[in-house]
XYZ file of C-alpha atoms in Angstrom:
333
model
C 1.433 -31.034 9.437
C -1.890 -29.062 8.473
C -2.010 -25.238 7.611
C -3.790 -23.959 10.371
C -4.872 -20.526 8.647
C -6.194 -22.538 5.279
C -9.795 -23.177 5.238
C -10.097 -26.383 3.513
C -13.114 -27.421 1.447
C -15.198 -30.265 1.572
C -13.094 -33.331 1.430
C -15.782 -34.744 -1.339
C -18.618 -33.709 -3.852
C -21.360 -31.834 -2.544
C -24.826 -31.200 -3.867
C -26.512 -27.688 -2.987
C -29.741 -27.647 -1.581
C -32.440 -25.994 -3.766
C -36.350 -24.834 -2.430
C -39.042 -25.175 -4.179
C -40.930 -21.649 -4.651
C -44.497 -22.251 -2.222
C -47.813 -21.426 -4.108
C -48.883 -20.171 -0.378
C -49.914 -16.227 -0.493
C -47.137 -14.068 1.935
C -48.635 -14.816 6.275
C -49.249 -11.008 7.374
C -48.971 -9.567 10.578
C -51.565 -9.208 13.440
C -53.326 -5.312 13.393
C -54.253 -5.601 16.900
C -54.277 -1.745 17.291
C -57.897 0.522 15.538
C -57.688 1.981 11.990
C -56.808 5.524 13.741
C -54.348 3.927 16.247
C -50.835 4.841 15.457
C -48.011 2.407 17.111
C -46.084 3.526 20.332
C -42.889 5.530 19.345
C -40.343 6.208 21.452
C -38.468 10.362 21.033
C -35.060 10.597 22.941
C -33.043 13.640 22.631
C -28.947 14.596 23.855
C -27.444 11.255 23.005
C -24.971 12.808 20.857
C -22.704 15.172 23.101
C -20.022 16.350 20.072
C -23.314 17.258 18.298
C -25.085 20.482 18.683
C -28.418 18.390 19.021
C -29.415 15.047 17.929
C -32.988 12.867 18.680
C -33.327 8.804 18.612
C -36.519 8.291 17.153
C -38.110 4.359 17.698
C -41.629 3.115 15.902
C -42.545 -0.271 17.664
C -42.548 -3.017 15.382
C -45.821 -4.575 14.485
C -46.522 -8.311 15.969
C -45.499 -11.508 14.503
C -47.319 -14.647 14.080
C -44.430 -16.449 13.676
C -41.592 -17.166 15.902
C -39.473 -17.818 12.822
C -36.263 -14.813 12.775
C -36.942 -14.635 9.412
C -40.250 -14.340 9.361
C -40.033 -11.507 12.221
C -40.928 -7.948 10.943
C -38.732 -4.599 10.733
C -39.448 -1.824 13.210
C -38.052 1.658 12.102
C -35.039 2.968 13.714
C -33.777 6.367 13.024
C -31.259 8.842 15.191
C -30.421 11.958 13.871
C -27.851 14.788 14.250
C -27.752 19.203 13.722
C -25.040 20.769 13.271
C -24.746 24.392 13.882
C -25.761 27.397 13.068
C -22.071 28.289 12.277
C -20.253 30.462 9.306
C -19.643 29.546 6.042
C -16.513 29.420 4.414
C -15.731 33.202 3.215
C -15.880 31.767 -0.893
C -19.607 31.022 0.062
C -21.815 34.261 -1.273
C -23.880 36.353 1.159
C -26.580 34.620 2.711
C -29.171 37.095 4.455
C -30.756 33.605 5.765
C -29.473 30.625 7.578
C -28.291 27.881 4.613
C -29.821 24.247 5.085
C -28.643 20.785 4.328
C -30.160 17.644 5.253
C -28.603 14.041 4.673
C -30.557 10.781 4.653
C -28.159 8.046 4.350
C -29.579 4.440 5.171
C -26.997 2.049 7.152
C -25.732 -0.756 5.385
C -27.821 -3.258 7.806
C -30.630 -0.849 7.567
C -32.513 -3.615 5.331
C -32.618 -7.525 4.638
C -31.075 -7.286 1.082
C -27.635 -5.325 1.982
C -27.529 -1.540 0.533
C -24.295 0.362 -0.522
C -21.981 2.922 0.829
C -22.884 5.905 -1.913
C -26.218 7.069 -1.697
C -28.650 6.590 -4.176
C -31.278 8.184 -5.279
C -34.113 7.248 -3.119
C -31.685 8.087 -0.494
C -31.565 12.115 -1.635
C -35.044 11.645 -2.821
C -35.984 11.309 1.443
C -33.026 14.019 2.381
C -34.890 16.938 -0.916
C -38.478 16.189 1.051
C -36.901 16.720 4.727
C -35.437 20.715 3.347
C -38.953 20.916 2.652
C -40.729 19.996 5.613
C -37.526 21.926 7.625
C -37.443 25.070 5.885
C -41.049 25.819 7.406
C -39.642 25.384 11.049
C -37.342 27.694 11.029
C -36.689 31.433 11.668
C -33.424 31.387 8.874
C -33.529 35.482 9.355
C -32.013 34.748 12.671
C -29.297 33.277 11.438
C -27.331 35.475 8.577
C -24.478 33.980 7.180
C -24.593 30.671 8.444
C -25.327 26.956 7.726
C -27.026 23.906 9.519
C -26.226 20.407 9.053
C -28.866 17.962 9.569
C -27.598 14.595 9.374
C -30.360 11.590 9.637
C -29.200 8.149 9.687
C -31.645 5.280 9.271
C -30.123 2.092 11.294
C -33.418 0.323 10.617
C -36.276 0.723 7.531
C -39.131 -1.085 7.571
C -39.463 -3.835 4.490
C -42.037 -3.295 1.801
C -45.200 -5.705 2.116
C -45.357 -9.518 2.555
C -41.442 -9.993 0.360
C -40.057 -8.205 1.699
C -40.656 -9.833 4.866
C -40.369 -12.680 3.994
C -36.913 -11.765 3.263
C -37.294 -13.075 -1.294
C -35.778 -10.356 -4.263
C -37.851 -7.939 -4.252
C -37.414 -5.397 -7.590
C -37.874 -1.368 -6.622
C -41.050 -1.113 -7.719
C -42.594 -3.421 -5.374
C -40.571 -3.743 -2.209
C -37.160 -3.505 -0.380
C -37.036 0.059 0.575
C -38.607 2.224 -2.218
C -41.255 1.619 -1.510
C -44.358 1.711 0.766
C -41.827 1.583 3.435
C -39.932 5.035 2.357
C -43.352 7.272 3.575
C -42.948 5.558 6.699
C -39.256 5.859 6.719
C -39.919 9.916 5.714
C -42.642 10.588 9.180
C -40.262 9.823 11.172
C -36.966 11.607 9.798
C -39.600 14.570 9.920
C -40.202 14.089 13.632
C -36.485 13.025 14.881
C -34.977 16.388 13.173
C -37.220 18.640 14.511
C -36.291 17.254 18.286
C -33.050 17.443 17.433
C -33.059 21.173 16.021
C -34.964 22.125 19.440
C -32.793 19.781 21.246
C -29.719 22.064 19.796
C -31.898 25.651 20.814
C -32.728 26.746 17.318
C -35.772 29.861 16.407
C -38.596 27.913 14.948
C -42.255 28.844 14.548
C -43.354 26.224 16.254
C -42.623 21.668 15.965
C -42.862 20.503 12.746
C -43.740 16.574 13.733
C -45.067 13.509 10.459
C -47.300 11.847 10.073
C -48.392 9.185 7.454
C -52.329 7.241 6.032
C -52.980 5.195 3.555
C -55.411 3.777 1.086
C -55.590 0.040 2.074
C -57.888 -1.956 -0.882
C -59.708 -5.208 0.218
C -57.307 -8.295 0.469
C -56.471 -10.322 -2.560
C -57.110 -13.062 -0.384
C -59.618 -13.201 2.461
C -59.725 -16.677 3.127
C -55.725 -16.095 4.387
C -55.888 -12.609 5.280
C -54.833 -12.109 9.397
C -55.911 -8.361 9.820
C -58.109 -8.282 12.827
C -59.314 -4.314 11.953
C -59.820 -5.170 7.796
C -63.141 -6.078 6.303
C -65.345 -6.206 4.272
C -64.601 -4.950 -0.285
C -64.438 -1.504 0.117
C -60.844 0.545 0.733
C -60.655 2.102 3.809
C -57.439 4.741 5.103
C -55.396 3.793 8.123
C -53.319 5.854 10.187
C -49.704 5.529 10.006
C -49.800 1.840 7.666
C -47.013 -1.215 8.288
C -46.357 -2.967 4.994
C -46.780 -5.620 6.333
C -50.142 -5.947 7.660
C -51.605 -4.758 4.652
C -52.281 -6.727 1.971
C -52.893 -3.819 -1.129
C -51.916 -0.726 0.012
C -53.446 2.108 -2.925
C -52.063 5.233 -1.918
C -49.818 6.218 0.716
C -49.997 10.805 2.149
C -47.170 11.358 3.939
C -47.666 15.675 5.253
C -45.483 17.585 7.819
C -47.314 19.670 10.086
C -47.591 22.237 12.557
C -50.114 22.104 14.850
C -49.800 26.002 16.522
C -49.558 27.605 12.928
C -51.964 25.030 11.218
C -50.302 24.893 8.353
C -48.443 21.980 6.245
C -44.605 22.145 5.470
C -44.062 19.024 3.605
C -47.111 17.123 1.291
C -46.221 13.524 -0.632
C -48.198 11.731 -1.927
C -47.551 7.985 -4.027
C -50.415 5.607 -5.979
C -53.331 5.389 -7.034
C -56.415 6.445 -5.226
C -58.602 4.584 -8.546
C -61.792 6.624 -8.088
C -64.452 6.625 -10.233
C -64.654 9.860 -11.297
C -61.745 13.282 -11.037
C -64.635 14.554 -7.664
C -64.840 11.443 -6.200
C -60.496 11.429 -6.197
C -60.138 14.345 -4.960
C -62.599 13.863 -1.705
C -60.613 10.975 -1.476
C -57.989 11.921 -1.818
C -59.010 15.155 0.421
C -59.890 12.953 3.516
C -56.554 11.186 2.955
C -55.007 14.554 3.952
C -57.136 14.541 6.165
C -56.122 11.216 8.215
C -52.587 11.819 7.570
C -52.315 15.030 9.759
C -54.731 13.384 12.435
C -51.028 10.919 12.944
C -48.580 13.760 13.080
C -51.038 15.279 14.938
C -50.687 12.356 17.596
C -47.064 11.824 17.079
C -46.337 15.833 18.097
C -47.762 13.863 21.652
C -45.070 11.926 22.428
C -42.680 14.651 20.404
C -43.883 17.413 22.784
C -42.864 15.020 26.349
C -40.033 14.175 25.020
C -38.478 17.881 24.587
C -40.654 18.486 27.666
C -38.266 15.554 29.886
C -34.651 16.873 27.769
C -35.880 20.416 28.803
C -36.197 19.214 32.368
C -33.112 17.369 32.905
C -31.081 19.835 31.355
C -32.691 22.417 34.132
C -31.616 20.195 37.201
C -27.807 19.553 35.461
C -27.653 23.320 35.627
C -29.610 23.474 39.384
C -27.409 21.637 40.350
C -24.041 22.567 39.175
C -24.977 25.751 40.100
C -26.324 24.674 43.919
C -22.302 24.646 45.482
C -21.840 28.130 43.452
C -23.928 30.129 45.282
C -23.982 28.046 48.791
C -20.601 29.668 49.173
C -21.554 33.204 47.444
C -24.228 32.951 50.860
C -22.006 31.701 52.560
C -19.417 33.955 52.211
C -21.218 37.038 52.037
């Protein structure tokens, strides 16, 4: 009688298939939107009842050109929960301001290459940038001797470029979630954290929204390029870049922007502008920051609408809960 608990191997020898690498350039995806348009955003608050405030952020996935599951581009999905403000332990020294702690963690299934359960350097770096962006948002002096935790979980992150899209092994500098895709993740984390903090009812000076812009160089494979908006031999700046839509990104800039105060709480640039002179480089960098600010303004519109819908829903629930009490009071009077 065969042992049903044991998985037996094949009865005879087998030959492991070896796939030859293709020499064709990687296939990109269509960019159907204009260069100054961002992708569609889904944002909703109040999804975690046990937290003081919560938000879910999702970015539209780029249009795929192939029917294969492997070639499907990755999107961006982030959840954020806010816990606090709550009193600090007695062992912590007195602080007249609110102590903010940000934590960013990628889910093990956030990328095609499985990630570990322990936070790595890229996640700690993201947490520092998010914390910097939120410090300029909060009115910290109103919460002395208190602490607040902002927990961000990336359920799905954007892959870096064509190699990451095709599922090949990529290095930390050239692909994975530690390169260009990290910039879009930071922008989404800033917007999601701002929505969650507002949902928690914490005093803020304004709403901070994240925006990202990139300097795109001419494509390396003009005959294979599928970009609908790129052309010519001159570099150009695009808003909300998706690494799978562009062959060569020169530099990327992420900002955290307060629109009503016209202030930047966070700015992070990465890459090489590669200009002819320092003056030209400064002009290109200034244009890059301006485009990132425009992208942040566009994402703020979605942020405002989501918070307005959340406030209307809370007001409606409160009205329905107090309606019977009011009716009883009127009848007894």
